[in-house]
Amino acid sequence: MEDRIICNCMNVSYEDIKNAVKEGAKTVDDIKEATEAGTICGGCEDEIQEVLDELLK
């Protein structure tokens, strides 16, 4: 589901992360820099990694 929210704190969706990957993001830190996901509480870092693993396979 591409419209699901991955980071509730910063309202970052799967689609936002997908777009960041298209622009070159390859790590959780890259996603944090590109979208600010995971920068408040960090609770979504595992899910960000799962999305990255799925998109970069």
CSV table of N, CA and C in Angstrom, one decimal:
chain,number,residue,atom,x,y,z
A,1,MET,N,0.8,-1.2,0.0
A,1,MET,CA,0.0,0.0,0.0
A,1,MET,C,0.9,1.2,0.0
A,2,GLU,N,1.0,1.9,-1.1
A,2,GLU,CA,1.9,3.0,-1.3
A,2,GLU,C,1.5,4.3,-0.6
A,3,ASP,N,0.3,4.4,-0.2
A,3,ASP,CA,-0.1,5.6,0.5
A,3,ASP,C,-0.1,5.5,2.0
A,4,ARG,N,0.4,4.4,2.5
A,4,ARG,CA,0.5,4.2,4.0
A,4,ARG,C,1.6,5.1,4.6
A,5,ILE,N,1.3,5.6,5.8
A,5,ILE,CA,2.3,6.4,6.5
A,5,ILE,C,3.3,5.5,7.2
A,6,ILE,N,4.6,5.8,6.9
A,6,ILE,CA,5.7,5.1,7.6
A,6,ILE,C,6.1,5.8,8.8
A,7,CYS,N,6.3,7.1,8.7
A,7,CYS,CA,6.7,7.9,9.9
A,7,CYS,C,5.5,8.9,10.3
A,8,ASN,N,4.9,8.5,11.4
A,8,ASN,CA,3.8,9.3,11.8
A,8,ASN,C,4.2,10.7,12.3
A,9,CYS,N,5.4,10.8,12.9
A,9,CYS,CA,5.9,12.1,13.5
A,9,CYS,C,6.0,13.1,12.4
A,10,MET,N,6.6,12.7,11.2
A,10,MET,CA,6.8,13.7,10.2
A,10,MET,C,5.9,13.5,9.0
A,11,ASN,N,4.9,12.6,9.1
A,11,ASN,CA,3.9,12.3,8.1
A,11,ASN,C,4.5,11.9,6.8
A,12,VAL,N,5.5,11.0,6.8
A,12,VAL,CA,6.2,10.5,5.6
A,12,VAL,C,5.6,9.2,5.2
A,13,SER,N,5.2,9.1,3.9
A,13,SER,CA,4.5,7.9,3.4
A,13,SER,C,5.5,7.0,2.7
A,14,TYR,N,5.0,5.8,2.4
A,14,TYR,CA,5.8,4.9,1.6
A,14,TYR,C,6.2,5.5,0.3
A,15,GLU,N,5.3,6.2,-0.3
A,15,GLU,CA,5.5,6.9,-1.6
A,15,GLU,C,6.7,7.9,-1.5
A,16,ASP,N,6.7,8.7,-0.4
A,16,ASP,CA,7.8,9.6,-0.1
A,16,ASP,C,9.1,8.9,-0.1
A,17,ILE,N,9.2,7.8,0.6
A,17,ILE,CA,10.4,7.0,0.7
A,17,ILE,C,10.8,6.5,-0.7
A,18,LYS,N,9.8,6.0,-1.4
A,18,LYS,CA,10.0,5.5,-2.7
A,18,LYS,C,10.7,6.6,-3.6
A,19,ASN,N,10.1,7.8,-3.5
A,19,ASN,CA,10.7,8.9,-4.3
A,19,ASN,C,12.1,9.2,-3.9
A,20,ALA,N,12.4,9.2,-2.6
A,20,ALA,CA,13.7,9.4,-2.1
A,20,ALA,C,14.7,8.4,-2.7
A,21,VAL,N,14.3,7.1,-2.7
A,21,VAL,CA,15.1,6.1,-3.3
A,21,VAL,C,15.4,6.3,-4.8
A,22,LYS,N,14.3,6.8,-5.5
A,22,LYS,CA,14.5,7.1,-6.9
A,22,LYS,C,15.5,8.2,-7.1
A,23,GLU,N,15.7,9.1,-6.1
A,23,GLU,CA,16.6,10.2,-6.2
A,23,GLU,C,18.0,9.8,-5.6
A,24,GLY,N,18.2,8.5,-5.2
A,24,GLY,CA,19.5,8.1,-4.8
A,24,GLY,C,19.6,7.6,-3.4
A,25,ALA,N,18.6,7.8,-2.5
A,25,ALA,CA,18.7,7.3,-1.1
A,25,ALA,C,18.9,5.8,-1.1
A,26,LYS,N,19.8,5.3,-0.3
A,26,LYS,CA,20.1,3.9,-0.2
A,26,LYS,C,20.1,3.4,1.3
A,27,THR,N,20.1,4.3,2.2
A,27,THR,CA,20.2,3.9,3.6
A,27,THR,C,19.2,4.6,4.5
A,28,VAL,N,19.0,4.2,5.7
A,28,VAL,CA,18.0,4.9,6.6
A,28,VAL,C,18.5,6.3,6.8
A,29,ASP,N,19.8,6.5,7.0
A,29,ASP,CA,20.3,7.9,7.1
A,29,ASP,C,20.0,8.7,5.9
A,30,ASP,N,20.1,8.2,4.7
A,30,ASP,CA,19.8,8.9,3.5
A,30,ASP,C,18.3,9.3,3.5
A,31,ILE,N,17.4,8.4,3.9
A,31,ILE,CA,16.0,8.7,4.0
A,31,ILE,C,15.7,9.7,5.0
A,32,LYS,N,16.4,9.7,6.2
A,32,LYS,CA,16.2,10.7,7.2
A,32,LYS,C,16.6,12.1,6.6
A,33,GLU,N,17.7,12.1,5.9
A,33,GLU,CA,18.1,13.4,5.3
A,33,GLU,C,17.1,13.9,4.3
A,34,ALA,N,16.7,13.0,3.5
A,34,ALA,CA,15.8,13.4,2.3
A,34,ALA,C,14.4,13.7,2.8
A,35,THR,N,13.9,13.0,3.8
A,35,THR,CA,12.4,13.2,4.1
A,35,THR,C,12.2,13.6,5.6
A,36,GLU,N,13.2,13.5,6.4
A,36,GLU,CA,13.1,13.8,7.9
A,36,GLU,C,12.4,12.7,8.6
A,37,ALA,N,12.0,11.6,7.9
A,37,ALA,CA,11.4,10.4,8.6
A,37,ALA,C,12.4,9.8,9.6
A,38,GLY,N,11.9,9.4,10.7
A,38,GLY,CA,12.8,8.8,11.7
A,38,GLY,C,13.6,9.8,12.5
A,39,THR,N,13.4,11.1,12.4
A,39,THR,CA,14.3,12.1,13.0
A,39,THR,C,13.7,12.6,14.4
A,40,ILE,N,12.5,12.2,14.7
A,40,ILE,CA,11.8,12.7,15.9
A,40,ILE,C,12.0,11.6,17.0
A,41,CYS,N,11.3,10.5,16.9
A,41,CYS,CA,11.3,9.5,17.9
A,41,CYS,C,12.1,8.2,17.5
A,42,GLY,N,12.3,8.0,16.2
A,42,GLY,CA,13.1,6.9,15.7
A,42,GLY,C,12.3,5.6,15.6
A,43,GLY,N,11.1,5.6,16.0
A,43,GLY,CA,10.3,4.4,16.1
A,43,GLY,C,10.0,3.7,14.8
A,44,CYS,N,10.2,4.4,13.7
A,44,CYS,CA,9.9,3.9,12.4
A,44,CYS,C,11.2,3.4,11.6
A,45,GLU,N,12.3,3.5,12.3
A,45,GLU,CA,13.5,3.1,11.6
A,45,GLU,C,13.5,1.7,11.0
A,46,ASP,N,13.0,0.8,11.8
A,46,ASP,CA,12.9,-0.6,11.3
A,46,ASP,C,12.0,-0.7,10.1
A,47,GLU,N,10.9,0.0,10.1
A,47,GLU,CA,10.0,0.0,8.9
A,47,GLU,C,10.6,0.7,7.7
A,48,ILE,N,11.4,1.7,8.0
A,48,ILE,CA,12.1,2.4,6.9
A,48,ILE,C,13.1,1.4,6.2
A,49,GLN,N,13.8,0.7,7.1
A,49,GLN,CA,14.7,-0.3,6.5
A,49,GLN,C,14.0,-1.4,5.7
A,50,GLU,N,12.9,-1.9,6.2
A,50,GLU,CA,12.1,-2.9,5.5
A,50,GLU,C,11.7,-2.3,4.1
A,51,VAL,N,11.2,-1.1,4.1
A,51,VAL,CA,10.9,-0.5,2.8
A,51,VAL,C,12.1,-0.4,1.9
A,52,LEU,N,13.2,0.0,2.4
A,52,LEU,CA,14.4,0.1,1.6
A,52,LEU,C,14.8,-1.3,1.1
A,53,ASP,N,14.8,-2.3,1.9
A,53,ASP,CA,15.1,-3.7,1.5
A,53,ASP,C,14.2,-4.1,0.3
A,54,GLU,N,12.9,-3.8,0.5
A,54,GLU,CA,11.9,-4.1,-0.6
A,54,GLU,C,12.2,-3.4,-1.9
A,55,LEU,N,12.5,-2.1,-1.8
A,55,LEU,CA,12.7,-1.3,-3.0
A,55,LEU,C,14.0,-1.5,-3.7
A,56,LEU,N,15.0,-1.9,-2.9
A,56,LEU,CA,16.4,-2.0,-3.4
A,56,LEU,C,16.8,-3.4,-3.8
A,57,LYS,N,15.8,-4.4,-3.6
A,57,LYS,CA,16.2,-5.8,-3.9
A,57,LYS,C,16.4,-6.0,-5.4
